[in-house]
PDB file of C-alpha atoms and ligand atoms in Angstrom:
ATOM      1  CA  MET M   1      44.982   1.461 137.335  1.00  0.00           C
ATOM      2  CA  ARG M   2      43.491  -0.667 139.983  1.00  0.00           C
ATOM      3  CA  LEU M   3      44.153  -4.341 140.021  1.00  0.00           C
ATOM      4  CA  THR M   4      42.215  -6.958 141.743  1.00  0.00           C
ATOM      5  CA  ARG M   5      44.222  -9.314 143.899  1.00  0.00           C
ATOM      6  CA  LYS M   6      43.320 -12.207 141.574  1.00  0.00           C
ATOM      7  CA  VAL M   7      44.567 -10.481 138.486  1.00  0.00           C
ATOM      8  CA  ALA M   8      47.739  -9.422 140.282  1.00  0.00           C
ATOM      9  CA  VAL M   9      48.487 -13.057 141.292  1.00  0.00           C
ATOM     10  CA  LEU M  10      47.766 -14.314 137.779  1.00  0.00           C
ATOM     11  CA  LEU M  11      50.013 -11.689 136.272  1.00  0.00           C
ATOM     12  CA  GLY M  12      52.711 -12.544 138.752  1.00  0.00           C
ATOM     13  CA  VAL M  13      52.568 -16.258 137.930  1.00  0.00           C
ATOM     14  CA  ALA M  14      52.541 -15.500 134.198  1.00  0.00           C
ATOM     15  CA  GLY M  15      55.517 -13.188 134.649  1.00  0.00           C
ATOM     16  CA  ILE M  16      57.538 -15.837 136.474  1.00  0.00           C
ATOM     17  CA  GLY M  17      56.533 -18.345 133.794  1.00  0.00           C
ATOM     18  CA  VAL M  18      57.812 -16.070 131.048  1.00  0.00           C
ATOM     19  CA  VAL M  19      61.100 -15.484 132.842  1.00  0.00           C
ATOM     20  CA  VAL M  20      61.607 -19.217 133.455  1.00  0.00           C
ATOM     21  CA  LEU M  21      60.717 -20.062 129.862  1.00  0.00           C
ATOM     22  CA  ALA M  22      62.966 -17.370 128.481  1.00  0.00           C
ATOM     23  CA  GLY M  23      65.729 -18.511 130.766  1.00  0.00           C
ATOM     24  CA  THR M  24      65.317 -22.114 129.666  1.00  0.00           C
ATOM     25  CA  VAL M  25      65.310 -21.184 125.965  1.00  0.00           C
ATOM     26  CA  LEU M  26      68.232 -18.845 126.370  1.00  0.00           C
ATOM     27  CA  PHE M  27      70.220 -21.398 128.349  1.00  0.00           C
ATOM     28  CA  GLY M  28      69.428 -24.049 125.735  1.00  0.00           C
ATOM     29  CA  VAL M  29      70.506 -21.816 122.876  1.00  0.00           C
ATOM     30  CA  LEU M  30      73.653 -20.778 124.661  1.00  0.00           C
ATOM     31  CA  GLY M  31      74.469 -24.402 125.524  1.00  0.00           C
ATOM     32  CA  GLN M  32      73.918 -25.504 121.966  1.00  0.00           C
ATOM     33  CA  GLY M  33      76.079 -22.653 120.752  1.00  0.00           C
ATOM     34  CA  ALA M  34      78.918 -23.704 122.984  1.00  0.00           C
ATOM     35  CA  MET M  35      78.566 -27.310 121.796  1.00  0.00           C
ATOM     36  CA  GLY M  36      78.520 -26.159 118.174  1.00  0.00           C
ATOM     37  CA  LYS M  37      81.644 -24.115 118.710  1.00  0.00           C
ATOM     38  CA  ALA M  38      83.420 -27.117 120.198  1.00  0.00           C
ATOM     39  CA  MET M  39      82.385 -29.237 117.209  1.00  0.00           C
ATOM     40  CA  VAL M  40      83.555 -26.634 114.720  1.00  0.00           C
ATOM     41  CA  ALA M  41      86.883 -26.375 116.516  1.00  0.00           C
ATOM     42  CA  ASP M  42      87.170 -30.151 116.479  1.00  0.00           C
ATOM     43  CA  TRP M  43      86.476 -30.373 112.747  1.00  0.00           C
ATOM     44  CA  ARG M  44      88.803 -27.521 112.015  1.00  0.00           C
ATOM     45  CA  GLY M  45      91.526 -29.332 113.930  1.00  0.00           C
ATOM     46  CA  ARG M  46      90.948 -32.503 111.947  1.00  0.00           C
ATOM     47  CA  LEU M  47      90.982 -30.598 108.671  1.00  0.00           C
ATOM     48  CA  LEU M  48      94.250 -28.926 109.634  1.00  0.00           C
ATOM     49  CA  ASP M  49      95.737 -32.336 110.460  1.00  0.00           C
ATOM     50  CA  GLN M  50      94.665 -33.721 107.112  1.00  0.00           C
ATOM     51  CA  GLN M  51      95.934 -30.637 105.320  1.00  0.00           C
ATOM     52  CA  ALA M  52      99.317 -31.082 107.013  1.00  0.00           C
ATOM     53  CA  GLN M  53      99.396 -34.726 105.926  1.00  0.00           C
ATOM     54  CA  VAL M  54      98.547 -33.789 102.350  1.00  0.00           C
ATOM     55  CA  ASP M  55     101.237 -31.085 102.414  1.00  0.00           C
ATOM     56  CA  ALA M  56     103.841 -33.518 103.747  1.00  0.00           C
ATOM     57  CA  MET M  57     102.919 -36.057 101.082  1.00  0.00           C
ATOM     58  CA  ARG M  58     103.122 -33.450  98.351  1.00  0.00           C
ATOM     59  CA  ASP M  59     106.509 -32.228  99.602  1.00  0.00           C
ATOM     60  CA  ARG M  60     107.808 -35.789  99.686  1.00  0.00           C
ATOM     61  CA  SER M  61     106.664 -36.642  96.177  1.00  0.00           C
ATOM     62  CA  ARG M  62     108.012 -33.326  94.925  1.00  0.00           C
ATOM     63  CA  ALA M  63     111.424 -34.106  96.442  1.00  0.00           C
ATOM     64  CA  GLU M  64     111.340 -37.580  94.887  1.00  0.00           C
ATOM     65  CA  ALA M  65     110.388 -36.190  91.498  1.00  0.00           C
ATOM     66  CA  GLN M  66     113.237 -33.671  91.755  1.00  0.00           C
ATOM     67  CA  ALA M  67     115.711 -36.439  92.600  1.00  0.00           C
ATOM     68  CA  VAL M  68     114.551 -38.497  89.625  1.00  0.00           C
ATOM     69  CA  GLY M  69     114.646 -35.383  87.441  1.00  0.00           C
ATOM     70  CA  ARG M  70     118.234 -34.702  88.471  1.00  0.00           C
ATOM     71  CA  GLN M  71     119.163 -38.307  87.699  1.00  0.00           C
ATOM     72  CA  LEU M  72     117.516 -37.984  84.309  1.00  0.00           C
ATOM     73  CA  ALA M  73     119.421 -34.776  83.545  1.00  0.00           C
ATOM     74  CA  GLN M  74     122.720 -36.391  84.549  1.00  0.00           C
ATOM     75  CA  MET M  75     122.074 -39.392  82.316  1.00  0.00           C
ATOM     76  CA  GLN M  76     121.101 -37.151  79.419  1.00  0.00           C
ATOM     77  CA  ALA M  77     124.288 -35.111  79.881  1.00  0.00           C
ATOM     78  CA  ARG M  78     126.317 -38.312  79.918  1.00  0.00           C
ATOM     79  CA  LEU M  79     124.642 -39.466  76.725  1.00  0.00           C
ATOM     80  CA  VAL M  80     125.343 -36.145  74.988  1.00  0.00           C
ATOM     81  CA  ARG M  81     128.987 -36.364  76.030  1.00  0.00           C
ATOM     82  CA  MET M  82     129.266 -39.926  74.782  1.00  0.00           C
ATOM     83  CA  GLU M  83     127.652 -38.975  71.481  1.00  0.00           C
ATOM     84  CA  ALA M  84     130.128 -36.106  71.037  1.00  0.00           C
ATOM     85  CA  LEU M  85     133.022 -38.386  71.947  1.00  0.00           C
ATOM     86  CA  GLY M  86     131.794 -41.073  69.557  1.00  0.00           C
ATOM     87  CA  ALA M  87     131.398 -38.583  66.713  1.00  0.00           C
ATOM     88  CA  ARG M  88     134.932 -37.278  67.278  1.00  0.00           C
ATOM     89  CA  VAL M  89     136.473 -40.728  67.486  1.00  0.00           C
ATOM     90  CA  THR M  90     134.631 -41.708  64.294  1.00  0.00           C
ATOM     91  CA  ALA M  91     136.027 -38.607  62.541  1.00  0.00           C
ATOM     92  CA  VAL M  92     139.581 -39.002  63.828  1.00  0.00           C
ATOM     93  CA  ALA M  93     139.697 -42.681  62.995  1.00  0.00           C
ATOM     94  CA  ASP M  94     138.211 -42.041  59.539  1.00  0.00           C
ATOM     95  CA  LEU M  95     135.599 -44.735  60.020  1.00  0.00           C
ATOM     96  CA  ASP M  96     132.437 -45.282  58.008  1.00  0.00           C
ATOM     97  CA  GLU M  97     129.949 -42.969  59.698  1.00  0.00           C
ATOM     98  CA  GLY M  98     126.929 -44.968  58.580  1.00  0.00           C
ATOM     99  CA  GLU M  99     127.960 -47.783  60.815  1.00  0.00           C
ATOM    100  CA  PHE M 100     128.195 -45.572  63.886  1.00  0.00           C
ATOM    101  CA  ALA M 101     125.587 -42.876  63.426  1.00  0.00           C
ATOM    102  CA  PHE M 102     125.845 -41.427  66.920  1.00  0.00           C
ATOM    103  CA  SER M 103     123.348 -38.649  66.380  1.00  0.00           C
ATOM    104  CA  GLU M 104     120.570 -41.020  65.336  1.00  0.00           C
ATOM    105  CA  PRO M 105     118.367 -42.886  67.784  1.00  0.00           C
ATOM    106  CA  VAL M 106     119.349 -46.435  68.544  1.00  0.00           C
ATOM    107  CA  PRO M 107     117.036 -48.836  66.678  1.00  0.00           C
ATOM    108  CA  GLN M 108     114.570 -50.263  69.162  1.00  0.00           C
ATOM    109  CA  GLY M 109     110.978 -51.434  69.309  1.00  0.00           C
ATOM    110  CA  GLY M 110     108.497 -53.605  71.195  1.00  0.00           C
ATOM    111  CA  PRO M 111     105.004 -52.912  72.505  1.00  0.00           C
ATOM    112  CA  SER M 112     104.347 -49.684  74.360  1.00  0.00           C
ATOM    113  CA  VAL M 113     103.953 -50.109  78.081  1.00  0.00           C
ATOM    114  CA  ILE M 114     102.600 -46.611  78.647  1.00  0.00           C
ATOM    115  CA  GLY M 115      98.794 -46.590  78.401  1.00  0.00           C
ATOM    116  CA  GLU M 116      96.585 -43.615  77.681  1.00  0.00           C
ATOM    117  CA  ALA M 117      95.806 -43.051  81.340  1.00  0.00           C
ATOM    118  CA  ALA M 118      99.456 -43.346  82.315  1.00  0.00           C
ATOM    119  CA  LEU M 119     100.601 -41.246  85.233  1.00  0.00           C
ATOM    120  CA  PRO M 120     103.449 -38.754  84.755  1.00  0.00           C
ATOM    121  CA  TRP M 121     105.420 -40.911  87.168  1.00  0.00           C
ATOM    122  CA  THR M 122     105.068 -43.923  84.870  1.00  0.00           C
ATOM    123  CA  GLU M 123     106.164 -41.802  81.932  1.00  0.00           C
ATOM    124  CA  LEU M 124     109.194 -40.653  83.856  1.00  0.00           C
ATOM    125  CA  ARG M 125     110.098 -44.224  84.694  1.00  0.00           C
ATOM    126  CA  GLY M 126     109.629 -45.223  81.055  1.00  0.00           C
ATOM    127  CA  GLU M 127     111.885 -42.396  79.949  1.00  0.00           C
ATOM    128  CA  LEU M 128     114.551 -43.395  82.457  1.00  0.00           C
ATOM    129  CA  ASP M 129     114.459 -47.000  81.261  1.00  0.00           C
ATOM    130  CA  GLY M 130     114.739 -45.844  77.653  1.00  0.00           C
ATOM    131  CA  LEU M 131     117.679 -43.625  78.462  1.00  0.00           C
ATOM    132  CA  ALA M 132     119.473 -46.400  80.337  1.00  0.00           C
ATOM    133  CA  ARG M 133     118.973 -48.593  77.244  1.00  0.00           C
ATOM    134  CA  ASP M 134     120.414 -45.881  74.984  1.00  0.00           C
ATOM    135  CA  LEU M 135     123.427 -45.478  77.257  1.00  0.00           C
ATOM    136  CA  ARG M 136     124.167 -49.195  77.184  1.00  0.00           C
ATOM    137  CA  ALA M 137     123.899 -49.206  73.382  1.00  0.00           C
ATOM    138  CA  ARG M 138     126.263 -46.223  73.056  1.00  0.00           C
ATOM    139  CA  GLU M 139     128.717 -47.797  75.437  1.00  0.00           C
ATOM    140  CA  SER M 140     128.854 -50.980  73.408  1.00  0.00           C
ATOM    141  CA  GLN M 141     129.298 -48.920  70.218  1.00  0.00           C
ATOM    142  CA  LEU M 142     132.235 -47.114  71.810  1.00  0.00           C
ATOM    143  CA  GLU M 143     133.752 -50.428  72.840  1.00  0.00           C
ATOM    144  CA  VAL M 144     133.517 -51.661  69.246  1.00  0.00           C
ATOM    145  CA  LEU M 145     135.139 -48.411  68.068  1.00  0.00           C
ATOM    146  CA  GLU M 146     137.929 -48.808  70.595  1.00  0.00           C
ATOM    147  CA  SER M 147     138.698 -52.338  69.433  1.00  0.00           C
ATOM    148  CA  LEU M 148     138.597 -51.198  65.775  1.00  0.00           C
ATOM    149  CA  LEU M 149     141.019 -48.382  66.533  1.00  0.00           C
ATOM    150  CA  ARG M 150     143.401 -50.763  68.201  1.00  0.00           C
ATOM    151  CA  ASN M 151     144.469 -52.174  64.830  1.00  0.00           C
ATOM    152  CA  ARG M 152     144.874 -48.874  63.007  1.00  0.00           C
ATOM    153  CA  ASP M 153     147.755 -46.532  62.254  1.00  0.00           C
ATOM    154  CA  TYR M 154     146.226 -44.133  64.739  1.00  0.00           C
ATOM    155  CA  ARG M 155     147.374 -46.503  67.430  1.00  0.00           C
ATOM    156  CA  LYS M 156     151.062 -46.112  66.626  1.00  0.00           C
ATOM    157  CA  ASP M 157     151.351 -43.084  68.914  1.00  0.00           C
ATOM    158  CA  ALA M 158     149.141 -44.601  71.611  1.00  0.00           C
ATOM    159  CA  ALA M 159     152.014 -46.545  73.179  1.00  0.00           C
ATOM    160  CA  VAL M 160     153.072 -44.925  76.468  1.00  0.00           C
ATOM    161  CA  ALA M 161     156.634 -43.657  75.966  1.00  0.00           C
ATOM    162  CA  GLY M 162     158.744 -40.635  76.905  1.00  0.00           C
ATOM    163  CA  ARG M 163     158.644 -37.846  79.451  1.00  0.00           C
ATOM    164  CA  PRO M 164     155.575 -35.772  80.381  1.00  0.00           C
ATOM    165  CA  VAL M 165     157.666 -32.563  80.268  1.00  0.00           C
ATOM    166  CA  LYS M 166     159.851 -30.880  77.641  1.00  0.00           C
ATOM    167  CA  TRP M 167     162.209 -29.499  80.258  1.00  0.00           C
ATOM    168  CA  GLY M 168     162.635 -30.682  83.811  1.00  0.00           C
ATOM    169  CA  TRP M 169     164.294 -33.293  85.978  1.00  0.00           C
ATOM    170  CA  MET M 170     163.037 -36.328  87.839  1.00  0.00           C
ATOM    171  CA  SER M 171     162.787 -35.191  91.449  1.00  0.00           C
ATOM    172  CA  SER M 172     161.244 -38.242  93.095  1.00  0.00           C
ATOM    173  CA  PRO M 173     161.193 -41.874  91.906  1.00  0.00           C
ATOM    174  CA  TYR M 174     158.467 -44.510  92.169  1.00  0.00           C
ATOM    175  CA  GLY M 175     158.247 -46.630  95.329  1.00  0.00           C
ATOM    176  CA  HIS M 176     158.876 -46.175  99.039  1.00  0.00           C
ATOM    177  CA  ARG M 177     159.976 -42.737 100.178  1.00  0.00           C
ATOM    178  CA  VAL M 178     159.715 -40.342 103.081  1.00  0.00           C
ATOM    179  CA  ASP M 179     156.510 -38.347 102.602  1.00  0.00           C
ATOM    180  CA  PRO M 180     157.424 -34.645 102.171  1.00  0.00           C
ATOM    181  CA  PHE M 181     154.348 -33.619 104.206  1.00  0.00           C
ATOM    182  CA  SER M 182     154.021 -36.129 107.045  1.00  0.00           C
ATOM    183  CA  GLY M 183     157.720 -37.113 107.264  1.00  0.00           C
ATOM    184  CA  LYS M 184     156.590 -40.734 107.480  1.00  0.00           C
ATOM    185  CA  ARG M 185     157.553 -43.620 105.213  1.00  0.00           C
ATOM    186  CA  SER M 186     154.974 -43.855 102.443  1.00  0.00           C
ATOM    187  CA  TRP M 187     154.345 -45.273  98.983  1.00  0.00           C
ATOM    188  CA  HIS M 188     154.841 -43.017  95.980  1.00  0.00           C
ATOM    189  CA  ALA M 189     152.653 -44.345  93.152  1.00  0.00           C
ATOM    190  CA  GLY M 190     154.312 -42.312  90.387  1.00  0.00           C
ATOM    191  CA  VAL M 191     157.388 -40.290  89.485  1.00  0.00           C
ATOM    192  CA  ASP M 192     157.791 -36.529  89.931  1.00  0.00           C
ATOM    193  CA  PHE M 193     159.294 -34.188  87.370  1.00  0.00           C
ATOM    194  CA  ALA M 194     160.276 -30.779  88.750  1.00  0.00           C
ATOM    195  CA  GLY M 195     160.670 -27.735  86.554  1.00  0.00           C
ATOM    196  CA  LYS M 196     159.779 -24.116  86.109  1.00  0.00           C
ATOM    197  CA  ALA M 197     156.296 -23.066  87.179  1.00  0.00           C
ATOM    198  CA  GLY M 198     154.123 -22.523  84.108  1.00  0.00           C
ATOM    199  CA  SER M 199     156.220 -24.737  81.788  1.00  0.00           C
ATOM    200  CA  GLU M 200     154.379 -27.098  79.445  1.00  0.00           C
ATOM    201  CA  VAL M 201     153.191 -30.559  80.435  1.00  0.00           C
ATOM    202  CA  ILE M 202     152.678 -32.911  77.473  1.00  0.00           C
ATOM    203  CA  ALA M 203     150.822 -36.155  76.779  1.00  0.00           C
ATOM    204  CA  VAL M 204     153.219 -39.108  76.556  1.00  0.00           C
ATOM    205  CA  ALA M 205     150.895 -40.900  74.097  1.00  0.00           C
ATOM    206  CA  SER M 206     147.716 -40.228  72.110  1.00  0.00           C
ATOM    207  CA  GLY M 207     144.392 -41.019  73.758  1.00  0.00           C
ATOM    208  CA  VAL M 208     141.150 -39.676  75.181  1.00  0.00           C
ATOM    209  CA  VAL M 209     141.003 -37.341  78.204  1.00  0.00           C
ATOM    210  CA  THR M 210     139.034 -39.179  80.896  1.00  0.00           C
ATOM    211  CA  HIS M 211     139.585 -36.649  83.711  1.00  0.00           C
ATOM    212  CA  ALA M 212     140.420 -32.940  83.637  1.00  0.00           C
ATOM    213  CA  GLY M 213     140.189 -30.947  86.866  1.00  0.00           C
ATOM    214  CA  ALA M 214     140.676 -31.149  90.607  1.00  0.00           C
ATOM    215  CA  ARG M 215     141.105 -34.505  92.306  1.00  0.00           C
ATOM    216  CA  TYR M 216     141.951 -35.069  95.966  1.00  0.00           C
ATOM    217  CA  GLY M 217     145.730 -35.242  96.501  1.00  0.00           C
ATOM    218  CA  TYR M 218     146.500 -34.647  92.818  1.00  0.00           C
ATOM    219  CA  GLY M 219     145.423 -31.000  92.633  1.00  0.00           C
ATOM    220  CA  GLU M 220     144.447 -30.068  89.082  1.00  0.00           C
ATOM    221  CA  MET M 221     144.861 -33.381  87.302  1.00  0.00           C
ATOM    222  CA  VAL M 222     144.626 -34.733  83.743  1.00  0.00           C
ATOM    223  CA  GLU M 223     143.991 -38.412  83.074  1.00  0.00           C
ATOM    224  CA  ILE M 224     144.375 -39.882  79.577  1.00  0.00           C
ATOM    225  CA  THR M 225     143.119 -43.317  78.507  1.00  0.00           C
ATOM    226  CA  HIS M 226     145.244 -44.810  75.728  1.00  0.00           C
ATOM    227  CA  GLY M 227     143.603 -48.191  75.174  1.00  0.00           C
ATOM    228  CA  ASP M 228     145.053 -51.651  75.674  1.00  0.00           C
ATOM    229  CA  GLY M 229     144.479 -51.127  79.389  1.00  0.00           C
ATOM    230  CA  TYR M 230     146.867 -48.146  79.669  1.00  0.00           C
ATOM    231  CA  VAL M 231     146.050 -44.899  81.485  1.00  0.00           C
ATOM    232  CA  THR M 232     148.397 -42.007  82.391  1.00  0.00           C
ATOM    233  CA  ARG M 233     147.864 -39.303  85.042  1.00  0.00           C
ATOM    234  CA  TYR M 234     149.477 -35.866  85.343  1.00  0.00           C
ATOM    235  CA  GLY M 235     149.021 -34.038  88.650  1.00  0.00           C
ATOM    236  CA  HIS M 236     149.542 -30.614  90.306  1.00  0.00           C
ATOM    237  CA  HIS M 237     148.910 -28.431  87.236  1.00  0.00           C
ATOM    238  CA  ALA M 238     148.741 -24.650  87.557  1.00  0.00           C
ATOM    239  CA  GLU M 239     146.310 -24.741  84.655  1.00  0.00           C
ATOM    240  CA  VAL M 240     144.653 -27.573  82.720  1.00  0.00           C
ATOM    241  CA  ALA M 241     144.588 -27.071  78.915  1.00  0.00           C
ATOM    242  CA  VAL M 242     142.277 -29.931  77.912  1.00  0.00           C
ATOM    243  CA  ALA M 243     138.688 -30.932  78.675  1.00  0.00           C
ATOM    244  CA  LEU M 244     136.996 -34.208  79.435  1.00  0.00           C
ATOM    245  CA  GLY M 245     136.411 -36.166  76.219  1.00  0.00           C
ATOM    246  CA  ASP M 246     139.163 -34.403  74.226  1.00  0.00           C
ATOM    247  CA  ILE M 247     141.259 -36.542  71.932  1.00  0.00           C
ATOM    248  CA  VAL M 248     144.932 -35.686  72.480  1.00  0.00           C
ATOM    249  CA  LYS M 249     147.961 -36.511  70.384  1.00  0.00           C
ATOM    250  CA  LYS M 250     151.365 -37.581  71.626  1.00  0.00           C
ATOM    251  CA  GLY M 251     153.357 -34.482  72.607  1.00  0.00           C
ATOM    252  CA  GLN M 252     150.276 -32.250  72.841  1.00  0.00           C
ATOM    253  CA  VAL M 253     150.304 -29.699  75.678  1.00  0.00           C
ATOM    254  CA  ILE M 254     147.721 -30.757  78.280  1.00  0.00           C
ATOM    255  CA  GLY M 255     148.486 -28.220  81.011  1.00  0.00           C
ATOM    256  CA  LEU M 256     150.959 -25.897  82.684  1.00  0.00           C
ATOM    257  CA  MET M 257     153.219 -27.033  85.520  1.00  0.00           C
ATOM    258  CA  GLY M 258     152.224 -25.872  88.988  1.00  0.00           C
ATOM    259  CA  SER M 259     151.928 -26.934  92.598  1.00  0.00           C
ATOM    260  CA  SER M 260     148.170 -27.361  93.080  1.00  0.00           C
ATOM    261  CA  GLY M 261     147.072 -30.012  95.569  1.00  0.00           C
ATOM    262  CA  ARG M 262     149.584 -31.840  97.771  1.00  0.00           C
ATOM    263  CA  ALA M 263     152.803 -30.343  96.414  1.00  0.00           C
ATOM    264  CA  THR M 264     155.825 -28.626  97.950  1.00  0.00           C
ATOM    265  CA  GLY M 265     156.781 -26.877  94.708  1.00  0.00           C
ATOM    266  CA  PRO M 266     156.104 -26.820  90.953  1.00  0.00           C
ATOM    267  CA  HIS M 267     156.273 -30.364  89.547  1.00  0.00           C
ATOM    268  CA  VAL M 268     154.303 -32.989  87.643  1.00  0.00           C
ATOM    269  CA  HIS M 269     153.283 -36.116  89.467  1.00  0.00           C
ATOM    270  CA  PHE M 270     153.224 -38.677  86.641  1.00  0.00           C
ATOM    271  CA  GLU M 271     151.528 -42.061  86.939  1.00  0.00           C
ATOM    272  CA  VAL M 272     151.209 -44.971  84.525  1.00  0.00           C
ATOM    273  CA  LEU M 273     148.348 -47.396  85.142  1.00  0.00           C
ATOM    274  CA  LYS M 274     148.094 -50.791  83.490  1.00  0.00           C
ATOM    275  CA  HIS M 275     144.670 -52.432  83.836  1.00  0.00           C
ATOM    276  CA  GLY M 276     143.833 -50.130  86.756  1.00  0.00           C
ATOM    277  CA  ARG M 277     147.085 -50.598  88.721  1.00  0.00           C
ATOM    278  CA  GLN M 278     149.946 -48.146  89.072  1.00  0.00           C
ATOM    279  CA  VAL M 279     153.218 -49.436  87.660  1.00  0.00           C
ATOM    280  CA  ASP M 280     156.718 -47.938  87.720  1.00  0.00           C
ATOM    281  CA  PRO M 281     156.709 -45.246  84.988  1.00  0.00           C
ATOM    282  CA  ALA M 282     160.534 -45.285  84.706  1.00  0.00           C
ATOM    283  CA  ARG M 283     160.700 -47.930  81.954  1.00  0.00           C
ATOM    284  CA  TYR M 284     158.014 -46.106  79.927  1.00  0.00           C
ATOM    285  CA  VAL M 285     159.774 -42.762  80.435  1.00  0.00           C
ATOM    286  CA  ALA M 286     163.007 -44.349  79.122  1.00  0.00           C
ATOM    287  CA  ARG M 287     161.279 -45.554  75.932  1.00  0.00           C
ATOM    288  CA  ARG M 288     161.664 -43.568  72.743  1.00  0.00           C
TER     289      ARG M 288
HETATM  290 ZN1   ZN O 301     154.440 -37.531  93.072  1.00  0.00          ZN
END
C-alpha cells in the first residue's frame, strides 16, 4: 500500500491521540481503583472496630448476667435450705403447720412493675427483689419459731452442759497458753479434750447445726446453735457425721475425733460462745 505523506501524518497524529487518550483513561481508572481500594479498607477497618466494640459489650453483659444468675442461684439454694429447716423445726416442735406453711408462697401483692415490653434484665431484677422479699419473710418466720421453741419442753436439753466426748481427758484449758505450733504465748479460746482417734464426739446440748465442714484453724468443724444466744463448736474431727441444718439432740454423735486442721494429735477443740463471744467452757462442762 502506498500512503501519501498527508495521510501518513494524519494517521500518526490520530495514533498518538489514541495512545494519549487510552493512557489517560487507563490512568484514571487505575487511580480510581486505588482510591476505591483505600476506601474499602478504611470502611472495613471501621466495621472491624465497631464489631470489636459490640463483642466487648456483649461479653461484658454476658459476664454481668452470669454474676447475677449465680447470685440468684445462691439465694434460691438458701431459701430451699431455710424451707427444709423450717419444716423440720415445725415437725420436731410439734407446731401447728398451718401457721408456718413453709412450702407455700409467702402472701404478697401490689401492682406489677414488669410491663409487657419488659427486658429480660428487668425481669431478672424483679425476680431478685421477689426472692430477697421471700428470704426476709422466711427469716422472720424462723425467728418466731425460735422464740416459740424457747418456752417448750424441747428446750430442756438445749442448755449447754457436759463433755463433748464419752471418753477422753482435758488436755488444754481455756485462756493463755504457749502455742503448740509457734511456741509463743497465745490465747486459747476453748478447751481441748484428747482421746483415741476415731472415738465419738457428741453434742453437749440439742440444737441446729449451723456449720459442718472445714474451717480455717479448726479443721473439720461442727457448730451447733442452741438458742438463747448459745453456740458450741467442735474442731479437728477426722470425720463429720452431721450436715448443715440438721437438728441434733443432746448426746448425739456429731463426728469422730481426729487431728484435722491445726492439731498436734487427736483431740476435740471445744468452744462455748455466748452472744457471739467465746467464754470459758469449764463451768458448762462441769454441769450435769
Ligand atoms: Zn484447742
